[in-house]
PDB file of C-alpha atoms in Angstrom:
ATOM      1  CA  UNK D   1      91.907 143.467  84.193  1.00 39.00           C
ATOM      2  CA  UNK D   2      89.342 142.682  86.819  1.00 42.00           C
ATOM      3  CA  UNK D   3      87.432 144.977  89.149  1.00 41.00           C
ATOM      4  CA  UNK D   4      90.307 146.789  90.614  1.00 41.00           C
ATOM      5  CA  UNK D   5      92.194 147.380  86.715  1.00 50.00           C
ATOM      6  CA  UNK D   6      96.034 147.344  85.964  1.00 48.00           C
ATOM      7  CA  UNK D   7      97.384 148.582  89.627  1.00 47.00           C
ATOM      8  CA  UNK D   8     100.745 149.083  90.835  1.00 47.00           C
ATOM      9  CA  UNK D   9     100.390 148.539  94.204  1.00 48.00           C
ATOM     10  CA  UNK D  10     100.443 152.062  96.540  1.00 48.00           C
ATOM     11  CA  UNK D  11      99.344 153.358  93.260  1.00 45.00           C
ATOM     12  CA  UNK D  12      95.891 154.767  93.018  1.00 45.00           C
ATOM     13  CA  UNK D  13      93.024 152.605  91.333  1.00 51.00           C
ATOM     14  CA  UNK D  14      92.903 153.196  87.771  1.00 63.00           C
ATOM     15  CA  UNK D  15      91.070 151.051  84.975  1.00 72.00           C
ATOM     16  CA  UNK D  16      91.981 150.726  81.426  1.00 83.00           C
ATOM     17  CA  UNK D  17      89.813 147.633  81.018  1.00 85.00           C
ATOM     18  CA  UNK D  18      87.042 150.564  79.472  1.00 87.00           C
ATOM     19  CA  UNK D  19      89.578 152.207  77.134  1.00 88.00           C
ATOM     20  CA  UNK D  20      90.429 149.654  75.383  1.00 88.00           C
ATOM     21  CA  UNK D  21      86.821 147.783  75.613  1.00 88.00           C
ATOM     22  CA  UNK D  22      85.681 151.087  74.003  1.00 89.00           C
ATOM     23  CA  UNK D  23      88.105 151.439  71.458  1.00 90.00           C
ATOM     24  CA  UNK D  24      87.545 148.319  70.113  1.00 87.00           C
ATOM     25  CA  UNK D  25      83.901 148.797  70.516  1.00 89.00           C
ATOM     26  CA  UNK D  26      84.523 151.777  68.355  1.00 91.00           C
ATOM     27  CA  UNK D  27      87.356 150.158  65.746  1.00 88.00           C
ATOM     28  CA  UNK D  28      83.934 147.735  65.267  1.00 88.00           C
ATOM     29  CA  UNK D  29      81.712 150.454  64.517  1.00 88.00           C
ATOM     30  CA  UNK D  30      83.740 151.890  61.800  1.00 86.00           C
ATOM     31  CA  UNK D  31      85.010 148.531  60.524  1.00 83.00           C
ATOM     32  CA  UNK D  32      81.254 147.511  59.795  1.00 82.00           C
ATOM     33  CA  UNK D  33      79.887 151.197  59.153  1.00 80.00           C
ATOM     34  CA  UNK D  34      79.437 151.685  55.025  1.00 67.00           C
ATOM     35  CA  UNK D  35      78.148 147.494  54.768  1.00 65.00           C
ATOM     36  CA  UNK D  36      75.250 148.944  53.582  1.00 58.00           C
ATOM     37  CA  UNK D  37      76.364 151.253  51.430  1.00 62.00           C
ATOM     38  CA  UNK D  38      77.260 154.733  51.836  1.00 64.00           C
ATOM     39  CA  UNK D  39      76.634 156.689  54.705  1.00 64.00           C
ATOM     40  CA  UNK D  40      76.412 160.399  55.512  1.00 78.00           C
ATOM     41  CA  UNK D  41      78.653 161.109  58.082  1.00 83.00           C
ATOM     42  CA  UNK D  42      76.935 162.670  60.866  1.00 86.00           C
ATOM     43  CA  UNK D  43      75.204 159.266  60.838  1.00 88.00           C
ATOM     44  CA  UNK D  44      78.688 157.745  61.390  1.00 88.00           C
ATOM     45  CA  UNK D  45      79.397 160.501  64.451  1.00 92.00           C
ATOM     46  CA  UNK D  46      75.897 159.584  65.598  1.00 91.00           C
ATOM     47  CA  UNK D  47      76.184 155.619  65.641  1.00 91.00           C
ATOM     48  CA  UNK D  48      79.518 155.743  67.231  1.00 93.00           C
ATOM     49  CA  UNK D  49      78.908 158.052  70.053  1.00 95.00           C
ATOM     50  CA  UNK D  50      75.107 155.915  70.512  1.00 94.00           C
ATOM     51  CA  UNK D  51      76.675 153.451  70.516  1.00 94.00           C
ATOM     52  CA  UNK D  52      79.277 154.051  73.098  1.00 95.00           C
ATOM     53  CA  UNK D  53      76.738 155.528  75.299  1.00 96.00           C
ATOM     54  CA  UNK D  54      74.611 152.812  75.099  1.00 95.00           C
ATOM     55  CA  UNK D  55      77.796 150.149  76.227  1.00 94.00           C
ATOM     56  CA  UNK D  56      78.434 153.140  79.110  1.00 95.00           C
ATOM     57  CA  UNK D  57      75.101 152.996  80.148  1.00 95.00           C
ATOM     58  CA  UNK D  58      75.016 149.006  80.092  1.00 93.00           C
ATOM     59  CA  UNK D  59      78.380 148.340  81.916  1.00 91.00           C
ATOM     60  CA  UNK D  60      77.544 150.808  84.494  1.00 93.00           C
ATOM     61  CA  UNK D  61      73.451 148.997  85.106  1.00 91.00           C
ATOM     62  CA  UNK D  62      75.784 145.897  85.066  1.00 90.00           C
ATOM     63  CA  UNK D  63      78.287 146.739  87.730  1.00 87.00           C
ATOM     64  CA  UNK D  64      75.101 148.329  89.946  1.00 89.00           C
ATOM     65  CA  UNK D  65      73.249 146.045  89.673  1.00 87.00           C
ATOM     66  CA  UNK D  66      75.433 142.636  89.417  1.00 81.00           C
ATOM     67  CA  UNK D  67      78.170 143.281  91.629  1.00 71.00           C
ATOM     68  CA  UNK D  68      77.509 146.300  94.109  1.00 69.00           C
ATOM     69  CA  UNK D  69      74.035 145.526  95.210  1.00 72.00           C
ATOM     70  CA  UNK D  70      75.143 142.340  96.707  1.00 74.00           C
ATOM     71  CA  UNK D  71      77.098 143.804  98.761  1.00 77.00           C
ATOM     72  CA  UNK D  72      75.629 147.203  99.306  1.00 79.00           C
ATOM     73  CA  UNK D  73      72.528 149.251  99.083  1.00 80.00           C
ATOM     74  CA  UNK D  74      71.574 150.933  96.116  1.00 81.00           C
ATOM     75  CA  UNK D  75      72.473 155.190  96.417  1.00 85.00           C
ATOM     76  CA  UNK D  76      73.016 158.100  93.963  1.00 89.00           C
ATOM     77  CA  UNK D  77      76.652 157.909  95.026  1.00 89.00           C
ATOM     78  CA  UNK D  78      77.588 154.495  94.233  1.00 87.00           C
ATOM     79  CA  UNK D  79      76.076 154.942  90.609  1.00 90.00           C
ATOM     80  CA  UNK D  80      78.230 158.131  90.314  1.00 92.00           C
ATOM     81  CA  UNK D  81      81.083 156.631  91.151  1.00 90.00           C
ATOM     82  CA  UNK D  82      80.209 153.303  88.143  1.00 90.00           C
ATOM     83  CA  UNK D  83      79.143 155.946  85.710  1.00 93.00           C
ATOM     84  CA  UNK D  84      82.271 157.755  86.415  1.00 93.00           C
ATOM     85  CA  UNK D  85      84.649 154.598  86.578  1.00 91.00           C
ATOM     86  CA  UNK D  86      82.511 153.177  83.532  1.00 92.00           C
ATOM     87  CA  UNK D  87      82.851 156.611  81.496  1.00 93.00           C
ATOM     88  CA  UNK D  88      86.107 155.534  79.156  1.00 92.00           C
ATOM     89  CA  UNK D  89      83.525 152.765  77.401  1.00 93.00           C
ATOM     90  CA  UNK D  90      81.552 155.770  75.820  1.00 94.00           C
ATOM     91  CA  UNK D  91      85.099 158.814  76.177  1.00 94.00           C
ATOM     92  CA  UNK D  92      86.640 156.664  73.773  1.00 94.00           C
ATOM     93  CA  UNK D  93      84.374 157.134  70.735  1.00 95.00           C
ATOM     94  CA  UNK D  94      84.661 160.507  70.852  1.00 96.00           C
ATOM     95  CA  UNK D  95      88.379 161.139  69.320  1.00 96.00           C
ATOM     96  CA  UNK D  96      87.218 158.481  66.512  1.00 95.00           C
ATOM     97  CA  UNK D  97      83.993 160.919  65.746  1.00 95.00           C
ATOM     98  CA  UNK D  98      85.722 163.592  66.221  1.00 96.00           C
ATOM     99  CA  UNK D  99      88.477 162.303  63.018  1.00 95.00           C
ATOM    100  CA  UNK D 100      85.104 162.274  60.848  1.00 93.00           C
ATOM    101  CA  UNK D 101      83.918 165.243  61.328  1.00 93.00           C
ATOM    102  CA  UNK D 102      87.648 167.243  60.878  1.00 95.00           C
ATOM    103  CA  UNK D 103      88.290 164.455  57.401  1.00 91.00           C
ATOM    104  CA  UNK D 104      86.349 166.253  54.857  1.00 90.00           C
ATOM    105  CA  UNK D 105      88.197 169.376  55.997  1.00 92.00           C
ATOM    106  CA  UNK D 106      91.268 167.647  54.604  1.00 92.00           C
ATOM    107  CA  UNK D 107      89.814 166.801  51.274  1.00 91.00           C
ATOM    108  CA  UNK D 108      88.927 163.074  52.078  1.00 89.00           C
ATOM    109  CA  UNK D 109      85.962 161.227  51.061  1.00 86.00           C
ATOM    110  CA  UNK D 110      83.820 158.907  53.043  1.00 84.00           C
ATOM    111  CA  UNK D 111      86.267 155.784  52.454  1.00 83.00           C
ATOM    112  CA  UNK D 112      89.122 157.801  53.565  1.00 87.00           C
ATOM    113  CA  UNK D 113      87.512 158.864  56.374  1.00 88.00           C
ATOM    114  CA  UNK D 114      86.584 155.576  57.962  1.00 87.00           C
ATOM    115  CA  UNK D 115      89.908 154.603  57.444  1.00 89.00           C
ATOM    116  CA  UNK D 116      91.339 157.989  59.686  1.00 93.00           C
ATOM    117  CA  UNK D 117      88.556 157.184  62.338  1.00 92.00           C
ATOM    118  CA  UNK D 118      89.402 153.609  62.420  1.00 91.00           C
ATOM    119  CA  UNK D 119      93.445 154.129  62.999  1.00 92.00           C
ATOM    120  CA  UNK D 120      92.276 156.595  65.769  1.00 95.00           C
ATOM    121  CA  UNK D 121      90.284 153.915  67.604  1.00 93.00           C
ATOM    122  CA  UNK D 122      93.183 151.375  66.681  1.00 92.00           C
ATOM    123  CA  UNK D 123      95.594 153.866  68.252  1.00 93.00           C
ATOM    124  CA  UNK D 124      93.308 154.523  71.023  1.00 93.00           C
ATOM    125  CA  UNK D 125      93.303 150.633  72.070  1.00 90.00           C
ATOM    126  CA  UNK D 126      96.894 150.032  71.858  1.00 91.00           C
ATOM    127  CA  UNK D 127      97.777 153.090  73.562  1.00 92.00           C
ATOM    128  CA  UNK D 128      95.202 152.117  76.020  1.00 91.00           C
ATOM    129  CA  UNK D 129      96.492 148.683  76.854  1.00 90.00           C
ATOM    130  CA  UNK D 130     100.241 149.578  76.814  1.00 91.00           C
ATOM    131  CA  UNK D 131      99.816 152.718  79.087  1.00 90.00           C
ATOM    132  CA  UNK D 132      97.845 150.176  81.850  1.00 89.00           C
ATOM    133  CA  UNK D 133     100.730 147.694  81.736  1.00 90.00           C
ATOM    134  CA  UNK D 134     103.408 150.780  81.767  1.00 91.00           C
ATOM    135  CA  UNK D 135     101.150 152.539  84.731  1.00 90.00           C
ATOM    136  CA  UNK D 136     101.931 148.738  86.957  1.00 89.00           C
ATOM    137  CA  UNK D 137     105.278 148.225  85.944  1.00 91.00           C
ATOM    138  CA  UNK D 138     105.089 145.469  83.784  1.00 92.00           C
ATOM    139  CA  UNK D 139     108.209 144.201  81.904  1.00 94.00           C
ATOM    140  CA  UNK D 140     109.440 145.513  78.355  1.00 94.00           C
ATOM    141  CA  UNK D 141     108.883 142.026  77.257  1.00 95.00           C
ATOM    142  CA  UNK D 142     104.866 141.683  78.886  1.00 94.00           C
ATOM    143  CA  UNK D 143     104.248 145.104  77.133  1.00 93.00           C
ATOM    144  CA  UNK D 144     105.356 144.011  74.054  1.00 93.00           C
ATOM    145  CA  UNK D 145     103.517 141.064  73.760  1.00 94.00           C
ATOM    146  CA  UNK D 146     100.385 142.623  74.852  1.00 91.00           C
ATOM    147  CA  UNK D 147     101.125 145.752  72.161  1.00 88.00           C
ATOM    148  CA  UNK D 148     101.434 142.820  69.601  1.00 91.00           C
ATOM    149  CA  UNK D 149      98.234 141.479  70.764  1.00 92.00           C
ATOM    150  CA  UNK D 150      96.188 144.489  70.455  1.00 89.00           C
ATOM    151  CA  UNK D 151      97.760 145.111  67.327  1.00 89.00           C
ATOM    152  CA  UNK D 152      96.896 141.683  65.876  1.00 91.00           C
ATOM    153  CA  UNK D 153      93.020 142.347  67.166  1.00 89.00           C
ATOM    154  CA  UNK D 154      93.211 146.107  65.478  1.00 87.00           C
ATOM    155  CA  UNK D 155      94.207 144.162  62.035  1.00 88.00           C
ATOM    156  CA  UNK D 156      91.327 141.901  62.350  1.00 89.00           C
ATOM    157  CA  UNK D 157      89.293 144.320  62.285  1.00 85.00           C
ATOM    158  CA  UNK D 158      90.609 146.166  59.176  1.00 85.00           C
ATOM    159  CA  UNK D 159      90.564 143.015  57.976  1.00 86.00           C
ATOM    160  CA  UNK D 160      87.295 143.042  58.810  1.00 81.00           C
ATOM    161  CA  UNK D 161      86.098 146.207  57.070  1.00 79.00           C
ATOM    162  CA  UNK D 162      87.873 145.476  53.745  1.00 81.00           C
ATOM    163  CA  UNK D 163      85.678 141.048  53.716  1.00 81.00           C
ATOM    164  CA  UNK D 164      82.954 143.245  54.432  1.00 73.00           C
ATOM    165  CA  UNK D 165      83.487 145.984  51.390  1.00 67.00           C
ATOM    166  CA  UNK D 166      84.325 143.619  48.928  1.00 50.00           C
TER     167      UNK D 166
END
């Protein structure tokens, strides 16, 4: 993915690389959330978005501080534009808390919900990943594989929550 992201060439910069880091950072989250028993879930809401923002806040110090200042001076403008290149890490958790707070509207408990939110981040990543290699043209066959891939890391993770339940 890199520091210029999936790009077609003569097609405008655009990175995915934070989508799907986020999603996953998110599918995580959720995966791990009732270990300790159970959990209201406005704490759940709260931990993911946090927790998002904190990774947002982190990658964006990161690519300041690590890669720009060597070859430029620090300004308001160049953190803008990080912040704003950074912002799916953190945009990502919000669909996910968003699915918890709308779940007990449809009659589902706090298992059921971290189940909804955890397809939605799931989703979120392979959507993510396929519409990057789809936005530079990559074959049927590359965005298959990579689709497979993504899926394969999703079910490790619901894999994941259900170890960690039991």
């Amino acid at each position: 993915m890199g520091q210029s992201g999936f790009q077609r060439a003569g097609t405008p910069a655009r990175d995915y690389s934070g989508a799907v880091y986020g999603s996953l950072l998110a599918a995580s989250v959720i995966a791990t959330a009732g270990t300790l028993g159970a959990f209201p879930r406005l704490q759940l809401v709260v931990i993911l978005i946090t927790t998002g923002l904190v990774f947002w806040v982190t990658h964006v110090y990161v690519r300041v501080v690590g890669d720009r200042l060597a070859h430029q001076a620090l300004s308001w403008e160049m953190v803008r534009h990080e912040a704003h290149r950074e912002w799916p890490i953190a945009g990502v958790s919000i669909p996910p808390a968003i699915a918890v707070l709308v779940c007990p509207s449809l009659g589902l408990g706090p298992e059921g919900t971290g189940w909804v939110a955890l397809c939605v981040a799931l989703v979120q990543q392979i959507g993510w990943a396929t519409a990057a290699l789809v936005r530079v043209g990559a074959t049927r066959r590359l965005i298959a594989l990579t689709g497979l891939v993504n899926l394969l890391m999703g079910l490790a993770l619901v894999g994941a929550k259900v170890l960690v339940k039991h």
